[in-house]
Short mmCIF file of C-alpha atoms in Angstrom, two decimals:
data_model
loop_
_atom_site.label_atom_id
_atom_site.label_comp_id
_atom_site.label_asym_id
_atom_site.label_seq_id
_atom_site.Cartn_x
_atom_site.Cartn_y
_atom_site.Cartn_z
CA MET Q 939 102.31 111.73 44.70
CA SER Q 940 100.20 108.60 45.19
CA THR Q 941 100.26 105.89 42.56
CA ARG Q 942 97.27 104.86 40.48
CA SER Q 943 96.71 101.74 42.55
CA GLU Q 944 96.89 103.76 45.78
CA GLN Q 945 94.31 106.22 44.47
CA VAL Q 946 91.94 103.40 43.51
CA LYS Q 947 92.50 101.74 46.89
CA ALA Q 948 91.65 105.00 48.69
CA LEU Q 949 88.44 105.41 46.68
CA THR Q 950 87.49 101.80 47.36
CA ALA Q 951 87.97 102.33 51.10
CA GLN Q 952 85.81 105.45 50.91
CA LEU Q 953 83.12 103.42 49.18
CA GLU Q 954 83.14 100.70 51.85
CA GLN Q 955 82.46 103.26 54.58
CA GLY Q 956 80.11 105.27 52.39
CA VAL Q 957 77.85 102.28 51.77
CA LYS Q 958 77.27 101.94 55.52
CA ASP Q 959 76.82 105.67 56.13
CA VAL Q 960 74.34 106.23 53.32
CA PHE Q 961 71.65 104.17 55.09
CA HIS Q 962 71.45 106.44 58.14
CA SER Q 963 69.22 109.45 58.90
CA ASP Q 964 68.46 111.59 55.85
CA ASN Q 965 71.51 110.30 53.98
CA TYR Q 966 69.47 107.64 52.23
CA LEU Q 967 66.91 110.02 50.74
CA ASN Q 968 69.69 112.38 49.66
CA PHE Q 969 71.58 109.53 48.03
CA LEU Q 970 68.47 108.42 46.13
CA ARG Q 971 68.20 112.00 44.81
CA THR Q 972 71.78 111.70 43.58
CA MET Q 973 70.90 108.38 41.94
CA ALA Q 974 67.96 110.05 40.18
CA LYS Q 975 70.24 112.72 38.70
CA PHE Q 976 73.00 110.30 37.69
CA HIS Q 977 71.00 107.15 36.92
CA SER Q 978 73.32 106.14 34.05
CA TYR Q 979 76.37 106.05 36.35
CA SER Q 980 77.50 102.99 38.28
CA VAL Q 981 76.47 102.65 41.94
CA ASN Q 982 80.10 103.13 42.96
CA ASN Q 983 80.37 106.44 41.15
CA GLU Q 984 76.95 107.57 42.36
CA LEU Q 985 78.15 106.93 45.89
CA LEU Q 986 81.45 108.75 45.30
CA ILE Q 987 79.68 111.79 43.81
CA HIS Q 988 77.20 111.83 46.69
CA LEU Q 989 79.91 111.53 49.35
CA GLN Q 990 82.07 114.31 47.90
CA CYS Q 991 79.42 116.67 46.50
CA PRO Q 992 75.92 115.84 47.81
CA ASN Q 993 74.27 118.68 45.89
CA ALA Q 994 75.87 117.88 42.53
CA SER Q 995 73.54 118.43 39.57
CA PHE Q 996 75.64 117.76 36.45
CA VAL Q 997 79.26 116.57 36.34
CA ALA Q 998 81.86 116.41 33.59
CA GLY Q 999 85.62 116.32 33.20
CA TYR Q 1000 87.80 119.45 32.96
CA THR Q 1001 88.31 119.29 29.20
CA THR Q 1002 84.65 118.41 28.56
CA TRP Q 1003 83.55 121.54 30.41
CA ARG Q 1004 86.07 123.58 28.42
CA ASP Q 1005 85.65 122.13 24.93
CA LYS Q 1006 82.00 121.03 24.82
CA PHE Q 1007 80.26 123.49 27.14
CA HIS Q 1008 82.71 126.44 26.96
CA ARG Q 1009 82.92 126.68 30.72
CA HIS Q 1010 85.98 126.73 32.97
CA VAL Q 1011 86.56 125.24 36.39
CA LYS Q 1012 86.79 127.97 39.02
CA ALA Q 1013 90.18 128.51 40.62
CA GLY Q 1014 90.72 126.50 43.78
CA GLU Q 1015 87.87 124.04 43.19
CA GLN Q 1016 88.44 120.50 44.45
CA GLY Q 1017 87.57 117.86 41.88
CA ILE Q 1018 85.22 114.95 42.51
CA ARG Q 1019 87.17 111.71 42.28
CA ILE Q 1020 85.39 108.78 40.65
CA LEU Q 1021 86.40 105.42 39.17
CA ALA Q 1022 86.84 105.21 35.41
CA PRO Q 1023 87.21 101.92 33.48
CA ALA Q 1024 90.77 101.27 32.28
CA PRO Q 1025 90.79 97.82 30.62
CA TYR Q 1026 94.06 96.45 29.33
CA LYS Q 1027 95.04 93.50 27.15
CA CYS Q 1028 97.44 90.76 28.13
CA HIS Q 1029 98.33 87.23 27.05
CA GLU Q 1030 97.85 83.99 28.91
CA GLU Q 1031 98.81 80.41 28.19
CA GLU Q 1032 96.14 77.74 27.85
CA GLU Q 1033 96.85 74.00 27.86
CA ASP Q 1034 94.87 71.66 25.64
CA PRO Q 1035 93.41 68.98 27.98
CA ILE Q 1036 94.02 66.22 25.42
CA THR Q 1037 97.26 67.07 23.62
CA HIS Q 1038 98.67 69.15 26.49
CA GLU Q 1039 99.91 71.63 23.92
CA LEU Q 1040 100.20 75.20 25.10
CA THR Q 1041 98.52 77.98 23.18
CA VAL Q 1042 98.66 81.69 23.87
CA ARG Q 1043 95.54 83.82 23.70
CA GLN Q 1044 94.88 87.48 24.24
CA ILE Q 1045 92.44 88.48 26.97
CA THR Q 1046 91.07 91.76 28.21
CA VAL Q 1047 91.38 92.44 31.92
CA MET Q 1048 89.06 95.01 33.48
CA SER Q 1049 90.83 97.53 35.62
CA TYR Q 1050 89.97 100.97 37.02
CA ARG Q 1051 91.72 104.26 37.50
CA ALA Q 1052 90.89 107.34 39.51
CA ALA Q 1053 89.39 110.12 37.40
CA VAL Q 1054 88.42 113.67 38.31
CA CYS Q 1055 85.20 115.47 37.38
CA PHE Q 1056 83.60 118.75 38.44
CA ASP Q 1057 80.03 119.75 39.17
CA TYR Q 1058 78.29 122.54 37.25
CA SER Q 1059 78.41 124.70 40.40
CA GLN Q 1060 82.21 124.51 40.31
CA THR Q 1061 82.41 126.02 36.83
CA GLU Q 1062 81.73 129.35 35.15
CA GLY Q 1063 81.26 130.51 31.57
CA GLU Q 1064 78.55 130.11 28.98
CA PRO Q 1065 75.11 128.98 30.24
CA LEU Q 1066 74.64 125.26 30.15
CA PRO Q 1067 72.21 124.18 27.42
CA GLU Q 1068 68.90 123.53 29.13
CA LEU Q 1069 68.69 119.91 30.19
CA ILE Q 1070 65.57 118.35 28.72
CA HIS Q 1071 63.22 117.04 31.39
CA ALA Q 1072 60.61 115.58 29.08
CA LEU Q 1073 58.65 114.04 31.92
CA THR Q 1074 56.89 115.98 34.66
CA GLY Q 1075 53.92 115.31 36.82
CA ASP Q 1076 51.72 118.07 35.47
CA VAL Q 1077 48.19 117.37 34.35
CA SER Q 1078 48.89 117.99 30.67
CA GLN Q 1079 51.23 114.99 30.52
CA TYR Q 1080 49.35 112.66 32.85
CA GLU Q 1081 47.63 110.58 30.15
CA ASP Q 1082 50.85 110.21 28.14
CA LEU Q 1083 52.87 109.28 31.21
CA LEU Q 1084 50.33 106.70 32.34
CA ALA Q 1085 50.17 105.28 28.81
CA ALA Q 1086 53.97 105.02 28.76
CA ILE Q 1087 53.98 103.16 32.09
CA ARG Q 1088 51.37 100.74 30.74
CA ARG Q 1089 53.61 100.04 27.74
CA VAL Q 1090 56.66 99.49 29.94
CA SER Q 1091 54.84 97.20 32.37
CA PRO Q 1092 55.31 93.46 31.68
CA VAL Q 1093 51.82 92.80 33.10
CA PRO Q 1094 48.38 94.43 32.63
CA ILE Q 1095 47.45 97.40 34.87
CA ASP Q 1096 43.84 97.49 36.07
CA PHE Q 1097 41.99 100.21 37.97
CA THR Q 1098 39.61 98.82 40.57
CA ASP Q 1099 38.59 98.98 44.24
CA VAL Q 1100 41.60 97.78 46.23
CA PRO Q 1101 40.68 96.32 49.65
CA GLY Q 1102 42.29 97.70 52.80
CA GLN Q 1103 44.47 100.79 53.05
CA SER Q 1104 46.73 99.99 50.13
CA TYR Q 1105 46.74 102.12 46.98
CA GLY Q 1106 47.54 99.14 44.81
CA PHE Q 1107 49.25 95.77 44.55
CA PHE Q 1108 51.08 93.43 42.19
CA SER Q 1109 49.72 89.89 42.16
CA PRO Q 1110 52.36 87.30 41.13
CA SER Q 1111 49.70 84.56 40.97
CA GLU Q 1112 47.36 86.60 38.73
CA ASN Q 1113 50.28 88.31 36.98
CA ARG Q 1114 48.66 91.75 37.07
CA ILE Q 1115 48.86 95.15 38.75
CA ALA Q 1116 45.78 96.61 40.45
CA ILE Q 1117 45.55 100.31 41.33
CA GLN Q 1118 42.86 101.97 43.40
CA SER Q 1119 40.59 103.98 41.13
CA GLY Q 1120 39.89 107.60 42.00
CA LEU Q 1121 43.38 108.48 43.27
CA SER Q 1122 44.98 111.80 42.43
CA GLN Q 1123 47.03 111.83 39.25
CA VAL Q 1124 50.36 112.07 41.08
CA GLN Q 1125 49.42 109.30 43.53
CA THR Q 1126 48.27 107.11 40.63
CA ILE Q 1127 51.62 107.52 38.86
CA LYS Q 1128 53.64 106.84 42.02
CA THR Q 1129 51.58 103.76 42.85
CA ALA Q 1130 51.96 102.52 39.28
CA LEU Q 1131 55.74 102.96 39.48
CA HIS Q 1132 55.92 101.15 42.82
CA GLU Q 1133 53.90 98.17 41.58
CA LEU Q 1134 55.73 98.19 38.24
CA THR Q 1135 58.95 97.71 40.19
CA HIS Q 1136 57.42 94.75 42.02
CA SER Q 1137 56.38 93.20 38.71
CA LEU Q 1138 59.96 93.48 37.42
CA LEU Q 1139 61.85 92.48 40.57
CA HIS Q 1140 59.52 90.33 42.62
CA ASN Q 1141 57.61 88.12 40.22
CA ARG Q 1142 57.52 84.38 40.72
CA ASP Q 1143 60.46 83.59 38.43
CA VAL Q 1144 62.78 86.11 40.09
CA LEU Q 1145 61.89 85.20 43.66
CA LYS Q 1146 62.24 81.51 42.86
CA GLU Q 1147 65.94 82.14 42.19
CA ASN Q 1148 66.53 84.77 44.86
CA GLN Q 1149 64.41 84.64 47.99
CA LYS Q 1150 64.15 87.96 49.84
CA ASP Q 1151 62.50 89.03 53.07
CA ARG Q 1152 59.52 91.37 52.98
CA ARG Q 1153 61.42 94.44 54.17
CA THR Q 1154 64.08 94.06 51.47
CA ILE Q 1155 61.38 93.68 48.83
CA GLU Q 1156 59.56 96.84 49.95
CA ILE Q 1157 62.73 98.91 50.32
CA GLU Q 1158 63.85 97.99 46.79
CA ALA Q 1159 60.42 98.79 45.32
CA GLU Q 1160 59.87 102.05 47.20
CA SER Q 1161 63.44 103.23 46.59
CA THR Q 1162 63.13 102.54 42.86
CA ALA Q 1163 59.80 104.40 42.74
CA PHE Q 1164 61.44 107.34 44.55
CA VAL Q 1165 64.36 107.50 42.07
CA VAL Q 1166 62.08 107.29 39.04
CA SER Q 1167 59.59 109.82 40.47
CA SER Q 1168 62.41 112.23 41.32
CA SER Q 1169 63.91 111.86 37.85
CA LEU Q 1170 60.50 112.55 36.26
CA GLY Q 1171 60.08 115.72 38.28
CA LEU Q 1172 57.29 114.40 40.50
CA SER Q 1173 56.98 115.55 44.11
CA VAL Q 1174 58.83 113.19 46.47
CA GLU Q 1175 58.52 115.10 49.76
CA GLU Q 1176 56.17 112.57 51.33
CA TYR Q 1177 58.55 109.63 50.82
CA SER Q 1178 60.19 108.33 53.98
CA PHE Q 1179 62.25 105.28 54.93
CA PRO Q 1180 62.09 105.17 58.74
CA TYR Q 1181 63.04 101.51 58.83
CA VAL Q 1182 66.00 101.59 56.45
CA ALA Q 1183 68.63 102.06 59.19
CA SER Q 1184 67.48 99.05 61.21
CA TRP Q 1185 67.16 96.99 58.03
CA SER Q 1186 70.66 97.89 56.85
CA SER Q 1187 72.24 97.06 60.22
CA SER Q 1188 71.54 93.37 59.60
CA GLN Q 1189 72.93 93.43 56.05
CA SER Q 1190 76.54 92.99 54.98
CA VAL Q 1191 78.25 95.62 52.81
CA LYS Q 1192 78.02 93.18 49.90
CA GLU Q 1193 74.27 92.75 50.42
CA LEU Q 1194 73.72 96.51 50.75
CA LYS Q 1195 75.63 97.21 47.54
CA SER Q 1196 73.65 94.45 45.83
CA SER Q 1197 70.36 96.13 46.78
CA LEU Q 1198 71.65 99.53 45.65
CA GLU Q 1199 72.72 98.02 42.33
CA ILE Q 1200 69.28 96.45 41.88
CA ILE Q 1201 67.64 99.82 42.60
CA ARG Q 1202 70.00 101.59 40.19
CA GLN Q 1203 69.57 99.10 37.35
CA THR Q 1204 65.80 98.92 37.71
CA SER Q 1205 65.24 102.67 38.02
CA SER Q 1206 67.57 103.38 35.09
CA HIS Q 1207 65.72 100.81 32.96
CA ILE Q 1208 62.31 102.26 33.84
CA ILE Q 1209 63.43 105.87 33.25
CA ASP Q 1210 64.98 105.04 29.87
CA GLN Q 1211 61.97 102.99 28.76
CA ILE Q 1212 59.43 105.60 29.84
CA GLN Q 1213 61.36 108.33 28.05
CA MET Q 1214 61.44 106.21 24.90
CA GLU Q 1215 57.71 105.42 25.10
CA MET Q 1216 56.85 109.07 25.77
CA ARG Q 1217 58.70 110.07 22.62
CA SER Q 1218 56.89 107.35 20.67
CA ILE Q 1219 53.50 108.47 21.97
CA GLN Q 1220 54.21 112.09 21.05
CA MET Q 1221 55.39 111.08 17.57
CA GLU Q 1222 52.29 108.94 17.08
CA ARG Q 1223 50.08 111.87 18.07
CA SER Q 1224 51.88 114.17 15.65
CA GLN Q 1225 51.45 111.60 12.87
CA GLU Q 1226 47.74 111.25 13.67
CA GLN Q 1227 47.31 115.02 13.47
CA ILE Q 1228 48.99 115.08 10.05
CA ILE Q 1229 46.73 112.29 8.78
CA VAL Q 1230 43.59 114.00 10.12
CA HIS Q 1231 44.66 117.28 8.55
CA GLN Q 1232 45.25 115.61 5.17
CA GLU Q 1233 41.78 114.07 5.25
CA LEU Q 1234 40.07 117.45 5.73
CA PRO Q 1235 38.52 119.23 2.71
CA GLU Q 1236 40.95 121.60 0.96
CA HIS Q 1237 39.20 124.82 2.08
CA ILE Q 1238 39.28 123.69 5.73
CA ARG Q 1239 42.95 122.67 5.45
CA HIS Q 1240 43.67 126.14 4.06
CA GLN Q 1241 41.89 127.81 6.99
CA THR Q 1242 43.75 125.59 9.40
CA ARG Q 1243 47.10 126.59 7.90
CA ILE Q 1244 46.14 130.27 8.21
CA SER Q 1245 45.09 129.88 11.86
CA LEU Q 1246 48.33 128.07 12.64
#
């Protein structure tokens, strides 16, 4: 039986190769779909889930499936190995630079262990409680979704005539997002998400500290928009990254993982913030309806209660 350190080393080696492989052919789009489903996981674990079970939809540990969801792992199923934090405490000596006296302090060292989880498809038992997808691209939620994106955006979003073939742009000098008016609802949302990503990642302050070439900037923005759109249930069939393989060939593994981490962090932030703002908007609407109802004459309020 392999030791804990050997298991972690094997997973790390798998990650090193996986980072290179994920940027070829359709692997990249498939990985971004995995990222959309597991946006709260680390990039390393997203990669490990994708490499071992590309079609995974919802993963949990053996006892979690059994105790929380009342499901059991099917006989013979191979678990998905991921990295779980395993911090430990130790003591180290520290010398005072003036008195040269030694003091001992306790520190926490971050370590990892191999853990095993299973996908929903590998289990059987009670139906899984329906996962709440509060955000979809249907017309009934368009205004709320666009309003939520406006709230999340750090800069104003204007609708105007955008010159050229572009659907929109983020202007670092003007500190604003412009979107072509008259687009379809889905295209408007996707363009807004793409330019929102630029406003978060590629504003003047960020680029001043970390200069990036144009292809890297566009890949990060488009990939983030894909992950967020996929997570929100919007159609992503028309997305393509024909240049990602040639771009990745000139990047080191460290640089590739850095871009993936940026995409993960940014998409996770946007998804969480939009979900929060959508809930706020819906609560505000409910509160407004209550206030309007209370202001109606009593006989109309009574009729309204009967009709409801």
